[in-house]
Coordinates of C-alpha atoms and ligand atoms in Angstrom, one line a residue:
X1247 CA 0.0 0.0 0.0
X1248 CA 1.5 3.3 -1.1
X1249 CA 1.5 5.8 1.8
X1250 CA 1.3 9.5 1.1
X1251 CA 2.2 11.6 4.1
X1252 CA -0.1 14.4 5.0
X1253 CA 0.6 16.7 8.0
X1254 CA -1.4 14.2 10.1
X1255 CA 0.5 11.3 8.3
X1256 CA -2.1 8.7 9.2
X1257 CA -2.8 6.5 6.2
X1258 CA -6.3 7.1 5.1
X1259 CA -8.1 3.8 4.4
X1260 CA -11.2 5.0 2.5
X1261 CA -11.4 3.7 -1.1
X1262 CA -11.8 7.1 -2.7
X1263 CA -8.5 8.2 -1.0
X1264 CA -6.8 5.0 -2.2
X1265 CA -8.0 5.6 -5.8
X1266 CA -6.9 9.3 -5.7
X1267 CA -3.6 8.2 -4.3
X1268 CA -3.1 5.7 -7.0
X1269 CA -3.9 8.1 -9.7
X1270 CA -1.5 10.7 -8.3
X1271 CA 1.3 8.2 -8.0
X1272 CA 0.6 6.9 -11.5
X1273 CA 0.9 10.5 -12.8
X1274 CA 4.2 11.1 -11.0
X1275 CA 5.6 7.7 -12.1
X1276 CA 4.8 8.6 -15.7
X1277 CA 6.5 12.0 -15.3
X1278 CA 9.6 10.5 -13.7
X1279 CA 9.8 7.8 -16.3
X1280 CA 9.6 10.4 -19.1
X1281 CA 12.5 12.3 -17.4
X1282 CA 14.6 9.2 -17.1
X1283 CA 17.5 8.9 -14.6
X1284 CA 18.6 12.0 -12.6
X1285 CA 21.2 13.9 -14.7
X1286 CA 21.0 17.5 -13.5
X1287 CA 21.0 18.4 -9.8
X1288 CA 20.5 21.8 -8.1
X1289 CA 21.7 22.6 -4.5
X1290 CA 20.2 25.6 -2.8
X1291 CA 22.4 27.3 -0.2
X1292 CA 26.2 27.3 -0.6
X1293 CA 27.1 26.8 3.1
X1294 CA 29.0 24.1 5.0
X1295 CA 26.2 21.6 4.1
X1296 CA 25.5 22.6 0.5
X1297 CA 29.0 23.1 -0.8
X1298 CA 30.3 19.5 -0.1
X1299 CA 27.0 18.0 -1.1
X1300 CA 27.1 19.8 -4.5
X1301 CA 30.7 18.9 -5.1
X1302 CA 30.0 15.2 -4.3
X1303 CA 26.9 15.2 -6.6
X1304 CA 29.1 16.7 -9.4
X1305 CA 31.6 13.9 -8.8
X1306 CA 29.1 11.2 -9.7
X1307 CA 29.9 10.1 -13.3
X1308 CA 26.3 9.8 -14.5
X1309 CA 25.2 13.2 -13.0
X1310 CA 25.9 15.6 -15.9
X1311 CA 25.8 18.9 -14.2
X1312 CA 25.2 20.4 -10.7
X1313 CA 24.1 24.0 -10.1
X1314 CA 25.0 25.5 -6.7
X1315 CA 22.4 28.2 -6.1
X1316 CA 23.5 31.1 -3.9
X1317 CA 21.7 34.5 -3.4
X1318 CA 23.9 37.3 -4.7
X1319 CA 23.6 39.1 -1.3
X1320 CA 26.1 41.6 0.1
X1321 CA 27.1 39.1 2.9
X1322 CA 27.4 36.0 0.8
X1323 CA 27.4 36.8 -2.9
X1324 CA 31.3 36.6 -2.9
X1325 CA 30.9 32.8 -2.7
X1326 CA 29.6 32.7 -6.3
X1327 CA 32.9 33.9 -7.8
X1328 CA 35.0 31.9 -5.4
X1329 CA 33.2 28.6 -6.1
X1330 CA 33.3 29.2 -9.9
X1331 CA 37.0 29.5 -9.5
X1332 CA 37.0 26.1 -7.8
X1333 CA 37.8 27.7 -4.4
X1334 CA 36.0 26.9 -1.2
X1335 CA 34.7 29.9 0.8
X1336 CA 34.4 27.7 3.9
X1337 CA 36.8 28.6 6.8
X1338 CA 38.9 26.0 8.5
X1339 CA 40.4 22.8 7.2
X1340 CA 38.1 20.5 5.1
X1341 CA 40.2 17.6 3.8
X1342 CA 39.8 17.0 0.1
X1343 CA 37.2 19.7 -0.5
X1344 CA 39.4 22.2 -2.4
X1345 CA 40.8 19.5 -4.6
X1346 CA 37.3 18.1 -5.4
X1347 CA 35.9 21.6 -6.1
X1348 CA 38.8 22.3 -8.5
X1349 CA 38.2 19.0 -10.3
X1350 CA 34.5 19.3 -10.8
X1351 CA 34.6 23.0 -11.8
X1352 CA 37.5 22.2 -14.2
X1353 CA 35.5 19.4 -15.7
X1354 CA 32.5 21.8 -16.2
X1355 CA 30.3 19.6 -13.9
X1356 CA 29.7 22.2 -11.2
X1357 CA 28.8 25.9 -11.5
X1358 CA 27.5 28.3 -8.9
X1359 CA 24.7 30.8 -9.9
X1360 CA 22.2 33.2 -8.4
X1361 CA 19.9 32.6 -11.3
X1362 CA 17.1 30.4 -9.8
X1363 CA 15.5 30.0 -13.2
X1364 CA 18.0 27.3 -13.7
X1365 CA 16.0 25.2 -11.2
X1366 CA 13.8 24.4 -14.3
X1367 CA 16.7 22.5 -15.8
X1368 CA 17.1 20.3 -12.7
X1369 CA 15.9 16.7 -12.2
X1370 CA 16.5 17.0 -8.5
X1371 CA 16.9 20.0 -6.2
X1372 CA 18.1 19.9 -2.6
X1373 CA 17.8 22.7 0.0
X1374 CA 20.6 23.0 2.6
X1375 CA 19.6 26.1 4.5
X1376 CA 20.1 26.8 8.2
X1377 CA 17.1 26.9 10.5
X1378 CA 18.3 28.5 13.8
X1379 CA 16.0 29.3 16.7
X1380 CA 15.5 33.0 17.1
X1381 CA 14.5 32.5 20.7
X1382 CA 14.0 29.0 22.1
X1383 CA 11.6 30.3 24.7
X1384 CA 8.8 30.4 22.2
X1385 CA 10.0 27.3 20.3
X1386 CA 9.7 29.1 17.0
X1387 CA 12.6 28.4 14.6
X1388 CA 13.6 31.0 12.1
X1389 CA 12.4 29.4 8.8
X1390 CA 12.7 32.7 6.9
X1391 CA 15.8 31.7 4.8
X1392 CA 14.3 28.2 4.2
X1393 CA 11.0 29.7 3.1
X1394 CA 12.8 32.0 0.7
X1395 CA 14.6 29.0 -0.7
X1396 CA 11.4 27.1 -1.1
X1397 CA 9.8 30.0 -2.9
X1398 CA 12.7 30.3 -5.3
X1399 CA 12.5 26.6 -6.1
X1400 CA 8.7 26.6 -6.4
X1401 CA 8.7 29.5 -8.9
X1402 CA 10.8 27.5 -11.3
X1403 CA 9.7 23.9 -10.5
X1404 CA 8.9 21.7 -13.4
X1405 CA 6.8 18.5 -13.4
X1406 CA 8.7 15.3 -12.5
X1407 CA 11.3 17.1 -10.4
X1408 CA 12.5 15.8 -7.0
X1409 CA 12.8 18.3 -4.2
X1410 CA 14.7 17.3 -1.0
X1411 CA 15.1 19.3 2.2
X1412 CA 18.4 18.7 4.0
X1413 CA 18.1 21.3 6.7
X1414 CA 17.3 20.2 10.2
X1415 CA 13.6 21.0 10.5
X1416 CA 10.7 20.5 12.9
X1417 CA 8.9 17.2 12.2
X1418 CA 6.0 17.8 10.0
X1419 CA 7.6 20.6 8.0
X1420 CA 8.3 18.6 4.8
X1421 CA 4.8 17.2 4.4
X1422 CA 3.4 20.5 5.8
X1423 CA 4.8 23.9 5.3
X1424 CA 7.4 23.0 2.6
X1425 CA 4.8 21.1 0.5
X1426 CA 2.3 24.0 0.8
X1427 CA 4.9 26.6 -0.3
X1428 CA 6.1 24.5 -3.2
X1429 CA 2.6 23.8 -4.4
X1430 CA 1.5 27.4 -4.0
X1431 CA 4.4 28.8 -6.0
X1432 CA 4.5 26.2 -8.7
X1433 CA 0.8 25.3 -9.1
X1434 CA 1.9 21.7 -9.1
X1435 CA 0.9 19.0 -6.6
X1436 CA 3.4 17.1 -4.5
X1437 CA 3.2 13.4 -5.0
X1438 CA 1.4 13.9 -8.3
X1439 CA 3.5 16.4 -10.3
X1440 CA 6.7 16.4 -8.3
X1441 CA 8.5 14.2 -5.7
X1442 CA 9.3 15.6 -2.2
X1443 CA 11.6 14.2 0.5
X1444 CA 13.7 14.9 3.5
X1445 CA 17.3 13.7 3.8
X1446 CA 18.8 15.4 6.9
X1447 CA 22.5 16.4 6.8
X1448 CA 24.8 14.7 9.4
X1449 CA 27.9 16.7 8.6
X1450 CA 30.4 18.0 11.1
X1451 CA 32.8 20.8 10.5
X1452 CA 36.3 19.5 9.6
X1453 CA 35.0 16.2 8.2
X1454 CA 32.3 17.3 5.7
X1455 CA 33.2 15.1 2.8
X1456 CA 33.9 12.1 4.9
X1457 CA 30.7 12.4 6.8
X1458 CA 28.5 12.6 3.6
X1459 CA 30.3 9.6 2.1
X1460 CA 30.6 7.4 5.1
X1461 CA 27.6 8.1 7.4
X1462 CA 24.4 6.2 6.7
X1463 CA 21.9 8.5 5.0
X1464 CA 18.4 8.8 6.2
X1465 CA 16.1 9.4 3.2
X1466 CA 12.3 10.0 3.7
X1467 CA 9.8 10.8 1.0
X1468 CA 6.2 12.0 1.4
X1469 CA 5.3 8.8 -0.5
X1470 CA 7.2 5.7 -1.6
X1471 CA 7.9 7.1 -5.1
X1472 CA 9.5 10.2 -3.6
X1473 CA 11.5 8.0 -1.3
X1474 CA 12.7 5.9 -4.2
X1475 CA 13.7 8.9 -6.3
X1476 CA 15.6 10.4 -3.4
X1477 CA 17.4 7.1 -2.9
X1478 CA 18.5 7.3 -6.6
X1479 CA 19.9 10.8 -5.8
X1480 CA 21.9 9.9 -2.7
X1481 CA 23.0 6.3 -3.2
X1482 CA 25.8 7.1 -5.7
X1483 CA 27.4 9.6 -3.3
X1484 CA 27.9 7.1 -0.5
X1485 CA 31.0 5.0 -0.1
X1486 CA 30.7 3.0 3.2
X1487 CA 27.4 4.6 4.2
X1488 CA 24.0 3.0 3.5
X1489 CA 20.8 4.6 2.5
X1490 CA 18.1 4.1 5.2
X1491 CA 14.7 4.8 3.6
X1492 CA 11.6 5.8 5.6
X1493 CA 8.8 8.4 5.5
X1494 CA 9.6 12.1 5.5
X1495 CA 8.3 12.7 9.0
X1496 CA 10.2 9.7 10.4
X1497 CA 13.3 11.2 8.8
X1498 CA 12.7 14.5 10.4
X1499 CA 12.1 12.8 13.8
X1500 CA 15.3 10.7 13.3
X1501 CA 17.5 13.8 12.8
X1502 CA 16.1 15.7 15.7
X1503 CA 16.0 12.7 18.0
X1504 CA 19.7 11.7 17.3
X1505 CA 20.8 15.0 18.7
X1506 CA 18.2 15.0 21.5
X1507 CA 19.5 11.7 22.6
X1508 CA 23.1 13.0 22.6
X1509 CA 22.0 16.0 24.7
X1510 CA 20.2 13.6 27.0
X1511 CA 23.3 11.5 27.5
X1512 CA 25.4 14.6 28.3
X1513 CA 22.8 15.8 30.8
X1514 CA 22.8 12.4 32.5
X1515 CA 26.5 12.5 33.1
X1516 CA 26.4 16.2 34.1
X1517 CA 23.8 15.4 36.7
X1518 CA 26.0 12.5 37.9
X1519 CA 28.9 15.0 38.2
X1520 CA 26.8 17.3 40.4
X1521 CA 25.8 14.3 42.6
X1522 CA 29.5 13.2 42.9
X1523 CA 30.5 16.8 43.9
X1524 CA 27.8 16.7 46.6
X1525 CA 28.9 13.2 47.8
X1526 CA 32.6 14.0 47.8
X1527 CA 33.7 11.5 45.1
X1528 CA 35.4 11.7 41.7
X1529 CA 32.9 11.5 38.9
X1530 CA 35.7 10.2 36.6
X1531 CA 36.2 7.2 38.8
X1532 CA 32.5 6.5 38.6
X1533 CA 32.5 7.1 34.8
X1534 CA 35.3 4.6 34.3
X1535 CA 33.5 2.1 36.5
X1536 CA 30.2 2.5 34.6
X1537 CA 32.0 2.4 31.2
X1538 CA 33.6 -0.9 32.2
X1539 CA 30.2 -2.5 31.7
X1540 CA 30.6 -3.8 28.2
X1541 CA 29.1 -6.6 26.1
X1542 CA 25.8 -7.6 24.6
X1543 CA 23.3 -4.9 25.4
X1544 CA 24.7 -4.0 28.8
X1545 CA 27.1 -1.4 27.5
X1546 CA 26.5 2.1 28.9
X1547 CA 27.0 5.1 26.7
X1548 CA 28.3 7.4 29.4
X1549 CA 29.7 10.6 28.0
X1550 CA 31.8 13.4 29.6
X1551 CA 30.6 16.0 32.1
X1552 CA 31.5 19.5 31.4
X1553 CA 30.9 23.3 31.7
X1554 CA 27.9 23.1 29.4
X1555 CA 26.6 22.3 25.9
X1556 CA 27.0 24.7 23.0
X1557 CA 26.9 24.5 19.2
X1558 CA 24.1 24.8 16.7
X1559 CA 22.9 21.2 16.8
X1560 CA 22.3 20.0 20.4
X1561 CA 21.1 23.4 21.7
X1562 CA 18.2 23.5 19.2
X1563 CA 17.2 20.0 17.9
X1564 CA 15.4 19.0 21.2
X1565 CA 13.1 22.0 20.7
X1566 CA 12.5 21.0 17.1
X1567 CA 11.5 17.5 18.3
X1568 CA 9.3 18.9 21.0
X1569 CA 7.6 21.3 18.6
X1570 CA 7.1 18.5 16.2
X1571 CA 4.9 16.7 18.7
X1572 CA 2.9 19.9 19.2
X1573 CA 2.7 20.7 15.4
X1574 CA 1.7 17.2 14.4
X1575 CA -0.7 17.2 17.2
X1576 CA -1.5 13.5 17.6
X1577 CA -2.9 12.2 20.8
X1578 CA 0.1 12.2 23.2
X1579 CA -0.2 10.0 26.2
X1580 CA 2.4 11.2 28.8
X1581 CA 2.7 11.3 32.6
X1582 CA 0.4 14.2 33.7
X1583 CA 2.2 17.3 34.9
X1584 CA 5.7 15.8 34.1
X1585 CA 8.2 17.9 32.1
X1586 CA 9.6 16.2 29.0
X1587 CA 12.7 14.3 29.8
X1588 CA 14.3 16.0 26.8
X1589 CA 13.7 19.6 27.9
X1590 CA 14.7 18.6 31.4
X1591 CA 18.0 17.5 30.0
X1592 CA 18.3 20.8 28.2
X1593 CA 17.7 22.5 31.5
X1594 CA 20.5 20.5 33.2
X1595 CA 23.0 21.2 30.5
X1596 CA 22.1 24.9 30.4
X1597 CA 22.6 25.0 34.2
X1598 CA 26.3 24.0 34.0
X1599 CA 27.6 27.5 33.2
X1600 CA 25.7 28.6 36.3
X1601 CA 27.3 25.8 38.3
X1602 CA 30.7 27.0 37.0
X1603 CA 29.9 30.4 38.5
X1604 CA 29.0 28.8 41.9
X1605 CA 32.3 26.8 41.8
X1606 CA 34.1 30.1 41.1
X1607 CA 32.4 31.8 44.1
X1608 CA 33.3 28.8 46.2
X1609 CA 37.0 28.9 45.1
X1610 CA 37.3 32.6 45.8
X1611 CA 35.7 32.4 49.3
X1612 CA 38.7 30.8 51.3
X1613 CA 40.7 34.0 50.6
X1614 CA 37.8 36.3 51.5
X1615 CA 37.1 37.2 47.9
X1616 CA 33.8 37.4 46.1
X1617 CA 32.9 37.7 42.4
X1618 CA 32.5 41.5 42.9
X1619 CA 35.8 43.1 42.3
X1620 CA 37.6 39.9 41.3
X1621 CA 39.4 39.4 37.9
X1622 CA 38.4 36.2 36.2
X1623 CA 40.6 34.7 33.4
X1624 CA 38.1 32.8 31.2
X1625 CA 40.0 30.3 29.2
X1626 CA 38.2 28.9 26.1
X1627 CA 35.4 30.7 24.3
X1628 CA 34.8 28.0 21.6
X1629 CA 31.9 25.6 22.3
X1630 CA 34.0 22.6 21.6
X1631 CA 37.7 21.6 22.2
X1632 CA 40.3 22.6 19.7
X1633 CA 37.9 24.4 17.4
X1634 CA 37.2 28.0 16.4
X1635 CA 33.4 27.4 16.4
X1636 CA 31.8 29.5 19.2
X1637 CA 28.1 29.2 18.3
X1638 CA 25.9 29.2 21.4
X1639 CA 29.0 28.8 23.6
X1640 CA 28.2 28.0 27.3
X1641 CA 31.0 30.5 28.2
X1642 CA 28.7 33.4 27.2
X1643 CA 26.1 32.9 30.0
X1644 CA 28.9 32.4 32.5
X1645 CA 30.6 35.6 31.4
X1646 CA 27.4 37.6 31.5
X1647 CA 26.5 36.4 35.0
X1648 CA 30.1 37.1 36.3
X1649 CA 30.0 40.6 34.8
X1650 CA 26.5 41.1 36.4
X1651 CA 28.0 40.1 39.7
X1652 CA 30.6 42.7 39.5
X1653 CA 33.6 40.7 38.3
X1654 CA 36.0 41.7 35.6
X1655 CA 36.2 39.0 32.9
X1656 CA 39.2 38.6 30.5
X1657 CA 38.6 36.0 27.8
X1658 CA 41.2 34.0 26.0
X1659 CA 40.9 31.6 23.1
X1660 CA 43.7 30.4 20.8
X1661 CA 41.2 29.3 18.1
X1662 CA 38.4 31.8 17.9
X1663 CA 39.4 34.8 15.7
X1664 CA 38.8 38.1 17.6
X1665 CA 38.3 39.9 14.2
X1666 CA 36.6 37.4 11.8
X1667 CA 34.6 35.2 14.2
X1668 CA 30.9 36.4 14.3
X1669 CA 30.7 34.8 17.8
X1670 CA 33.8 36.4 19.3
X1671 CA 33.2 38.4 22.5
X1672 CA 34.4 42.0 22.8
X1673 CA 38.0 42.1 24.1
X1674 CA 38.8 38.5 23.2
X1675 CA 42.6 38.1 23.6
X1676 CA 45.1 35.7 22.1
X1677 CA 47.8 36.7 24.7
X1678 CA 47.3 34.1 27.5
X1679 CA 49.8 35.8 29.9
X1680 CA 47.9 39.1 29.6
X1681 CA 44.6 37.3 30.4
X1682 CA 46.2 35.4 33.4
X1683 CA 48.0 38.4 34.8
X1684 CA 46.6 39.5 38.2
X1685 CA 43.7 37.0 37.8
X1686 CA 41.9 36.1 41.1
X1687 CA 40.3 33.1 39.3
X1688 CA 41.4 31.0 36.3
X1689 CA 38.2 29.4 34.8
X1690 CA 38.6 26.7 32.0
X1691 CA 35.5 26.5 29.7
X1692 CA 36.9 24.7 26.6
X1693 CA 39.3 21.8 26.8
X1694 CA 41.7 23.3 24.2
X1695 CA 45.0 21.4 24.1
X1696 CA 46.8 24.7 25.0
X1697 CA 45.3 24.5 28.5
X1698 CA 46.3 20.9 29.1
X1699 CA 49.9 21.8 29.4
X1700 CA 49.6 24.9 31.7
X1701 CA 52.4 25.0 34.3
X1702 CA 50.6 25.8 37.7
X1703 CA 53.7 27.4 39.3
X1704 CA 54.0 29.8 36.3
X1705 CA 50.3 30.6 36.2
X1706 CA 50.4 31.4 39.9
X1707 CA 53.3 33.9 39.4
X1708 CA 51.2 35.6 36.7
X1709 CA 48.2 35.7 39.0
X1710 CA 50.4 37.3 41.6
X1711 CA 48.7 36.1 44.8
X1712 CA 49.2 33.4 47.4
X1713 CA 46.0 31.4 46.7
X1714 CA 44.5 32.2 43.3
X1715 CA 41.4 30.1 42.3
X1716 CA 41.3 27.6 39.5
X1717 CA 38.0 26.2 38.2
X1718 CA 38.2 23.3 35.7
X1719 CA 35.2 22.9 33.5
X1720 CA 36.7 20.3 31.2
X1721 CA 39.0 18.1 33.3
X1722 CA 42.2 19.5 31.8
X1723 CA 44.2 20.4 34.9
X1724 CA 45.7 18.0 37.5
X1725 CA 44.1 19.0 40.8
X1726 CA 47.0 17.8 43.0
X1727 CA 49.6 19.7 41.1
X1728 CA 47.7 23.0 41.2
X1729 CA 46.6 22.6 44.9
X1730 CA 50.3 21.8 45.8
X1731 CA 51.5 25.2 44.6
X1732 CA 48.7 27.1 46.5
X1733 CA 45.7 27.2 44.1
X1734 CA 42.2 26.8 45.5
X1735 CA 40.9 24.1 43.2
X1736 CA 37.3 23.4 42.1
X1737 CA 36.4 21.0 39.2
X1738 CA 33.2 19.7 37.7
X1739 CA 32.5 16.4 39.3
X1740 CA 35.6 16.4 41.5
X1741 CA 33.9 16.0 44.9
X1742 CA 37.0 14.2 46.0
X1743 CA 39.1 17.5 45.6
X1744 CA 36.6 20.3 45.9
X1745 CA 36.9 20.5 49.7
X1746 CA 40.8 20.4 49.9
X1747 CA 42.8 22.3 52.5
X1748 CA 44.9 25.4 51.4
X1749 CA 48.5 24.4 50.6
X1750 CA 51.6 26.1 49.2
Ligands
SAJ190 N1 29.8 17.9 25.2 C1 29.9 17.5 26.5 N2 30.1 16.2 26.8 C2 30.3 15.2 25.9 C3 30.1 15.6 24.5 C4 29.9 16.9 24.2 O1 29.8 18.4 27.4 O2 30.5 14.1 26.2 C5 29.5 19.2 24.8 C6 30.6 19.9 24.0 O3 31.6 20.5 24.8 C7 29.9 20.9 23.2 C8 28.5 20.3 23.0 O4 28.4 19.3 24.0 O5 29.7 22.1 23.9 C9 28.2 19.7 21.6 O6 29.3 18.8 21.4 P1 29.1 17.7 20.1 O7 30.3 16.8 20.3 O8 27.8 17.1 20.1 O9 29.4 18.6 18.8 P2 28.3 19.1 17.8 O10 27.3 20.0 18.5 O11 29.0 19.7 16.7 O12 27.4 17.8 17.4 C10 27.6 17.3 16.1 C11 26.3 16.6 15.8 N3 26.4 16.2 14.4 C12 25.4 16.6 13.5 O13 24.4 17.2 13.9 C13 25.6 16.1 12.1 C14 26.1 15.4 16.6 O14 25.0 14.6 16.1 C15 27.4 14.5 16.6 O15 27.1 13.4 17.4 C16 28.5 15.3 17.1 O16 28.7 16.4 16.2 C17 29.8 14.5 17.1 O17 29.7 13.3 17.4 O18 30.9 15.0 16.8

């Protein structure tokens, strides 16, 4: 039985619906057959998802041409000329990307354009456009750029084309909002005149090409024919990855759930760290003990406690999933009055920067200091170790709260560029000694490798006092070595050390 997904995605069993479904699918099947195999592909959005995707499509021998569509806007129009020169406008190391771009542009198989009319030449069009949350309090993601992309595709959509959304979206968006916009702009009907699917991206900065080739690819159509056509598009790109077909809504839930589950796992170990601090034990001993449980089905996926969770995936995908349940609006049976486990996990992870502030206050107290009037050296602004990516960094709420409490905060990060990074804080310094000089508290927020080799005696001289504080949010300093030279130590999960006597 062919299943066409509607926003309520419950298969309708009445005969008229079945006949209408069959006719629609017959029509689409005829159109696709007339087109033949996918030869021309369009990718909307030349960002860190769209560029490697377009280059890899262009590298498929039987795909004749790939258009990369990019708005010629003041902020990102420069990408068009760069890409047409075979150069990548992406920052940071992306192994193999420049070489691949040079090759496919040189072979005339890839070109970048702002002319959306060329969508009419495409057999398949994918949209890889960011969907950030403007303000997660109201759970409303900013779909504006995606809506503009859908409108541009809809205006030039021709019968028999496949449209695929790659952005992370609220479950129900493909069969709902996206289908409505494409149908309104094109006058065509999804599932009858064009195929529509969701194939969420699973790329990570620094390993874009490898991720697309090697990760399994979730592919979900609004009906079986759309799913099959999307499998035809993505299968040739995969090397070790497999295509995993399902419905569009299941694909949307898979993507948001995989990040929700990771956020949940991190919250679980963050809560364990808070418990270990309260009970006076070392969370890393407990973690090693729990992780030792291995074997069929008894393995525990215990992750790492830390100063908080940042980035553009885990901080928002839980809210997409929660909103999906609200938008799709089926009968949800759930314990009355209980908060979602998933948003509770978000709350625990978002508490960690506040806990870091409490640890800082606790480390200043033995020398009679408070946050007010103290200088804090904040080490690590990036949201992840050894990276320049600072989106939604947990260091920011910590800094804001410390400033509000009257502290002076000097921020250091060897990776985040003070000039070019859009997420760099004002006054970000690369000079670590300057940040450490006269600091009352040294607070580690990112586990950059530069901080793993800090010499406690030298740091203490720079701090210039008998008992400066050190607060370790990423388990990068050796508590005994720092305590021995006179630091007041506090560490996430280090209940075994957080009550130590003053030394040195
Ligand atoms: N974090 C912890 N403890 C951990 C792991 C992470 O506190 O054990 C923190 C990090 O410090 C960071 C945040 O969580 O602030 C997110 O870290 P992440 O490793 O999840 O990195 P992301 O946000 O780039 O997640 C991406 C996701 N990939 C995609 O969405 C395609 C995620 O699904 C991947 O699992 C993750 O990369 C990965 O494994 O690298």
